[in-house]
Amino acid sequence: MQPSDSLREQMIAQYDAMSAQLQQAARYVLEHPQDVALVSMREVARHAAVQPATMTRLAKFLGLPGYDELRAQYAAALRDGGDGFAAKVRKRVVEGSERGVSDIASHMLQGLSAQLAKLCEPDSLRRLEAAADRLKSARKVYVLGLRSSHAVAWHFHYVMTLLGERSVHLDGPGGTGGDALVRATSEDVLLVISIKPYATGALELAQLAKAQGVGIVSITDSEVSPLVALSEQAVFCPTESDSFFHTLTPALAVSEVLCSLLAEFDRPKTLEALQQADEHLLHLNTYATAIPRRR
Amino acid sequence: MQPSDSLREQMIAQYDAMSAQLQQAARYVLEHPQDVALVSMREVARHAAVQPATMTRLAKFLGLPGYDELRAQYAAALRDGGDGFAAKVRKRVVEGSERGVSDIASHMLQGLSAQLAKLCEPDSLRRLEAAADRLKSARKVYVLGLRSSHAVAWHFHYVMTLLGERSVHLDGPGGTGGDALVRATSEDVLLVISIKPYATGALELAQLAKAQGVGIVSITDSEVSPLVALSEQAVFCPTESDSFFHTLTPALAVSEVLCSLLAEFDRPKTLEALQQADEHLLHLNTYATAIPRRR
DNA sequence: AGATATTTGCAACAAATAAATCATTAAAAT
DNA sequence: ATTTTAATGATTTATTTGTTGCAAATATCT
């Protein structure tokens, strides 16, 4: 699957010596080796968000006569990776169900993969869509997730912030998280994430919000979750895993899908908000692509 | 490895109804499916000893708008077949493409599912195992994840505390998150999660920790991530999604797998720790299974 | 801060591509 | 045997491809 290896390794080795654009191109090539073999250079460049010329420059940087040679290498790799030798080895690893440490991992990941696939069933999709609709009609979205669900709640809130949406994360030091709800009205919606075992605090806050007339949308794990009774809309996600604890991965996926649907709803606005965020973070030097020099 | 099957079968079925030249072209295509995807039409025609126009005619004979569509089908087939394990999952993506309103959601979830499946490849599993080994040898595990990666870092830390492991989350109000590192030694390990765009703060802290002799294990998105240079062990997770932002779901899955491997390492200890946590939380009335009565 | 390299984006270019068109040939039907 | 039909080959056309040269922008070094 990899081009003669030497090329791939060379790219990784010399990555730090490349210019920013070259790195961007190289990164895409490393992550999408099939594309290099299967689509035209200009299209690869478009996907990598890079000028066409940069792809040529990348090839030359690697010591090749031109881009065509690069493509040829990847094509050759894809040829005998497709149904040749490497494929069988790979298959044997998958089939070979021997006990081992990596077996636990593999089994778990396959399970998670299947769970996400299951979320594509019509009922789930309907619920996702309904939940997104309800959320987008809200003036303000309060997000609540305690204990393990905190990660999901926080991530949802973080993405919503980037999208410029009015999102309030019900969390704070010293148990003050729920205070922000005092100003919530019936025009607002509370998104509450809770899976078994359900945190008492989350249920109480949700109930309180509902009493205030706030609409409730929930991400939870079952039709018989206590949240269902409180919610206008509920999305269900599996949490079982063959480990000691419940998995949050499907819940996070659901929340990301919700974000995506909301973002898709008004693309221009989303794009503008993202650009604004980009500029802001750029000025703050929030991000880096290489190891910062120590001072 | 074959294009959507229907095409291949159609060619075989209608083979007798073709003219001599068309048969010659079709035969070559059937016998060299990879060439169709990887080289230009004219070259395929040359290899098949057929006029270039004949290839176009073949495509139209099969009911396709043009040769490009034929190539596209073979390219898609090569994509799925070529890349080992995720193939099956992704195939379902192509097939189950009902276009509806919730198409975005469905597509996104199937993509995530495929990405998790991809994590089962031998290389990923090796890395997961190595990372888990390194973590379990640590006296104390510091966990660092800024911005979007915060969710993953927090969740990892949360699970680790339930498991009774010595885990320290490098986060705190007012930018004091890194302070806990002052006491870190070479017996400890820092687990840092960062995906593109890489938060400057995370890189700086990781670099500082490394200078102190702290071992570094990272969850990141690419072999050319700046974290790789700092890390003893690195696990790579995909982050692409067809939404506006990168997905964290695979990263979270990876972190859950790591937790699981660590828990599995010493089952008795894990069970004891979980039971202890259960009791503790029970006394605090942390969890409920029904809607709490309002007071 | 100024001077010098380097990097980057843009536009133009020639080569190659797939498709469309027309002419020629072979086959079938009357 | 002649007309009609389909098939094949050659030619042309509008795109698209990979590449290159050059100016603006950026970074680097005295």
CSV table of C-alpha atoms in Angstrom, one decimal, chain A residues 31-192:
chain,number,residue,atom,x,y,z
A,31,GLU,CA,-2.5,10.4,4.3
A,32,HIS,CA,-4.1,9.7,0.9
A,33,PRO,CA,-1.7,7.5,-1.0
A,34,GLN,CA,-4.5,6.1,-3.2
A,35,ASP,CA,-5.5,9.5,-4.4
A,36,VAL,CA,-2.1,10.2,-5.8
A,37,ALA,CA,-2.3,7.1,-7.9
A,38,LEU,CA,-5.9,7.5,-8.9
A,39,VAL,CA,-6.7,11.1,-9.6
A,40,SER,CA,-5.0,13.9,-11.5
A,41,MET,CA,-2.4,16.2,-10.0
A,42,ARG,CA,-4.6,19.2,-10.1
A,43,GLU,CA,-7.3,17.4,-8.2
A,44,VAL,CA,-4.9,16.2,-5.6
A,45,ALA,CA,-3.7,19.7,-5.2
A,46,ARG,CA,-7.2,21.0,-4.8
A,47,HIS,CA,-7.9,18.4,-2.1
A,48,ALA,CA,-4.7,19.3,-0.3
A,49,ALA,CA,-5.6,23.0,-0.6
A,50,VAL,CA,-2.4,23.7,-2.4
A,51,GLN,CA,-1.4,25.2,-5.7
A,52,PRO,CA,-0.9,22.7,-8.5
A,53,ALA,CA,2.7,23.9,-8.9
A,54,THR,CA,3.4,22.8,-5.3
A,55,MET,CA,2.8,19.2,-6.2
A,56,THR,CA,5.4,19.5,-9.0
A,57,ARG,CA,7.8,21.2,-6.5
A,58,LEU,CA,7.2,18.4,-4.0
A,59,ALA,CA,8.2,15.8,-6.6
A,60,LYS,CA,11.3,17.6,-7.5
A,61,PHE,CA,12.1,18.2,-3.8
A,62,LEU,CA,12.1,14.4,-3.4
A,63,GLY,CA,14.6,14.1,-6.2
A,64,LEU,CA,12.2,12.9,-8.8
A,65,PRO,CA,12.2,14.2,-12.4
A,66,GLY,CA,8.6,15.3,-12.1
A,67,TYR,CA,5.2,14.6,-10.7
A,68,ASP,CA,4.5,11.8,-13.1
A,69,GLU,CA,7.3,9.8,-11.6
A,70,LEU,CA,5.7,10.3,-8.1
A,71,ARG,CA,2.4,9.1,-9.4
A,72,ALA,CA,4.0,6.1,-11.1
A,73,GLN,CA,5.5,5.0,-7.8
A,74,TYR,CA,2.2,5.2,-6.0
A,75,ALA,CA,0.5,3.5,-8.8
A,76,ALA,CA,3.0,0.7,-8.7
A,77,ALA,CA,2.5,0.3,-4.9
A,78,LEU,CA,-1.2,0.2,-5.3
A,79,ARG,CA,-0.9,-2.4,-8.0
A,80,ASP,CA,0.7,-5.1,-5.9
A,81,GLY,CA,-0.9,-3.9,-2.8
A,82,GLY,CA,-4.3,-4.4,-4.2
A,83,ASP,CA,-4.6,-8.1,-4.5
A,84,GLY,CA,-1.1,-9.3,-4.2
A,85,PHE,CA,1.1,-10.3,-1.4
A,86,ALA,CA,0.5,-7.7,1.2
A,87,ALA,CA,-3.2,-8.2,1.2
A,88,LYS,CA,-3.0,-11.8,2.2
A,89,VAL,CA,-0.8,-11.0,5.1
A,90,ARG,CA,-3.2,-8.3,6.2
A,91,LYS,CA,-6.1,-10.7,5.9
A,92,ARG,CA,-4.4,-13.3,8.0
A,93,VAL,CA,-3.9,-10.8,10.8
A,94,VAL,CA,-7.6,-10.0,10.8
A,95,GLU,CA,-8.7,-13.6,10.6
A,96,GLY,CA,-6.2,-15.0,12.9
A,97,SER,CA,-8.1,-14.7,16.2
A,98,GLU,CA,-5.3,-15.5,18.6
A,99,ARG,CA,-5.3,-14.3,22.1
A,100,GLY,CA,-3.1,-11.3,22.5
A,101,VAL,CA,-2.9,-7.8,23.7
A,102,SER,CA,-3.6,-6.4,20.3
A,103,ASP,CA,-6.5,-8.7,20.0
A,104,ILE,CA,-8.3,-6.8,22.8
A,105,ALA,CA,-7.7,-3.6,21.0
A,106,SER,CA,-8.8,-4.9,17.7
A,107,HIS,CA,-11.9,-6.4,19.0
A,108,MET,CA,-12.9,-3.3,20.8
A,109,LEU,CA,-12.3,-1.1,17.8
A,110,GLN,CA,-14.3,-3.3,15.6
A,111,GLY,CA,-17.1,-3.2,18.1
A,112,LEU,CA,-17.0,0.6,18.1
A,113,SER,CA,-17.0,0.6,14.3
A,114,ALA,CA,-20.0,-1.6,14.2
A,115,GLN,CA,-21.8,0.6,16.8
A,116,LEU,CA,-21.3,3.7,14.7
A,117,ALA,CA,-22.5,1.9,11.6
A,118,LYS,CA,-25.6,1.0,13.5
A,119,LEU,CA,-26.3,4.6,14.2
A,120,CYS,CA,-27.0,4.9,10.5
A,121,GLU,CA,-30.3,3.1,10.9
A,122,PRO,CA,-33.3,5.1,9.8
A,123,ASP,CA,-34.7,5.6,13.3
A,124,SER,CA,-31.4,7.0,14.6
A,125,LEU,CA,-31.1,9.3,11.6
A,126,ARG,CA,-34.7,10.6,12.1
A,127,ARG,CA,-33.9,11.3,15.7
A,128,LEU,CA,-30.7,13.1,14.8
A,129,GLU,CA,-32.4,15.2,12.3
A,130,ALA,CA,-35.2,16.1,14.7
A,131,ALA,CA,-32.8,16.9,17.4
A,132,ALA,CA,-30.8,19.2,15.1
A,133,ASP,CA,-34.0,20.9,14.0
A,134,ARG,CA,-34.9,21.6,17.6
A,135,LEU,CA,-31.5,22.9,18.4
A,136,LYS,CA,-31.3,25.2,15.5
A,137,SER,CA,-34.6,26.8,16.4
A,138,ALA,CA,-33.2,27.8,19.8
A,139,ARG,CA,-32.1,31.3,20.7
A,140,LYS,CA,-29.4,29.9,22.9
A,141,VAL,CA,-28.2,26.4,23.6
A,142,TYR,CA,-27.2,25.4,27.0
A,143,VAL,CA,-25.0,22.3,27.2
A,144,LEU,CA,-24.9,20.0,30.1
A,145,GLY,CA,-22.9,16.9,30.7
A,146,LEU,CA,-21.5,15.7,34.0
A,147,ARG,CA,-18.9,13.2,34.9
A,148,SER,CA,-18.0,11.0,31.9
A,149,SER,CA,-20.4,12.9,29.7
A,150,HIS,CA,-18.4,16.1,30.4
A,151,ALA,CA,-16.1,15.3,27.6
A,152,VAL,CA,-18.9,15.2,25.1
A,153,ALA,CA,-20.6,18.3,26.4
A,154,TRP,CA,-17.5,20.2,26.4
A,155,HIS,CA,-16.6,19.3,22.9
A,156,PHE,CA,-20.0,20.1,21.6
A,157,HIS,CA,-19.8,23.5,23.2
A,158,TYR,CA,-16.3,24.1,21.9
A,159,VAL,CA,-17.3,23.4,18.3
A,160,MET,CA,-20.5,25.5,18.7
A,161,THR,CA,-18.3,28.4,19.9
A,162,LEU,CA,-16.2,28.1,16.8
A,163,LEU,CA,-19.3,28.2,14.7
A,164,GLY,CA,-20.3,31.4,16.3
A,165,GLU,CA,-23.4,29.9,17.8
A,166,ARG,CA,-24.7,31.0,21.1
A,167,SER,CA,-23.7,28.1,23.3
A,168,VAL,CA,-23.4,28.1,27.1
A,169,HIS,CA,-21.6,25.3,28.8
A,170,LEU,CA,-23.1,24.5,32.2
A,171,ASP,CA,-20.0,23.9,34.0
A,172,GLY,CA,-17.9,25.8,36.5
A,173,PRO,CA,-15.7,25.5,39.5
A,174,GLY,CA,-17.2,24.9,42.9
A,175,GLY,CA,-20.4,23.5,41.6
A,176,THR,CA,-21.6,26.7,40.1
A,177,GLY,CA,-22.2,25.1,36.7
A,178,GLY,CA,-25.9,25.3,36.8
A,179,ASP,CA,-26.0,29.0,37.7
A,180,ALA,CA,-26.1,30.1,34.1
A,181,LEU,CA,-29.6,28.6,33.8
A,182,VAL,CA,-31.2,31.4,35.8
A,183,ARG,CA,-31.6,33.4,32.7
A,184,ALA,CA,-32.8,30.6,30.5
A,185,THR,CA,-36.3,31.0,28.9
A,186,SER,CA,-38.6,29.0,26.8
A,187,GLU,CA,-36.9,30.3,23.7
A,188,ASP,CA,-33.8,28.4,24.7
A,189,VAL,CA,-32.9,24.8,24.6
A,190,LEU,CA,-30.9,22.6,26.9
A,191,LEU,CA,-28.8,19.9,25.4
A,192,VAL,CA,-28.1,17.3,28.1
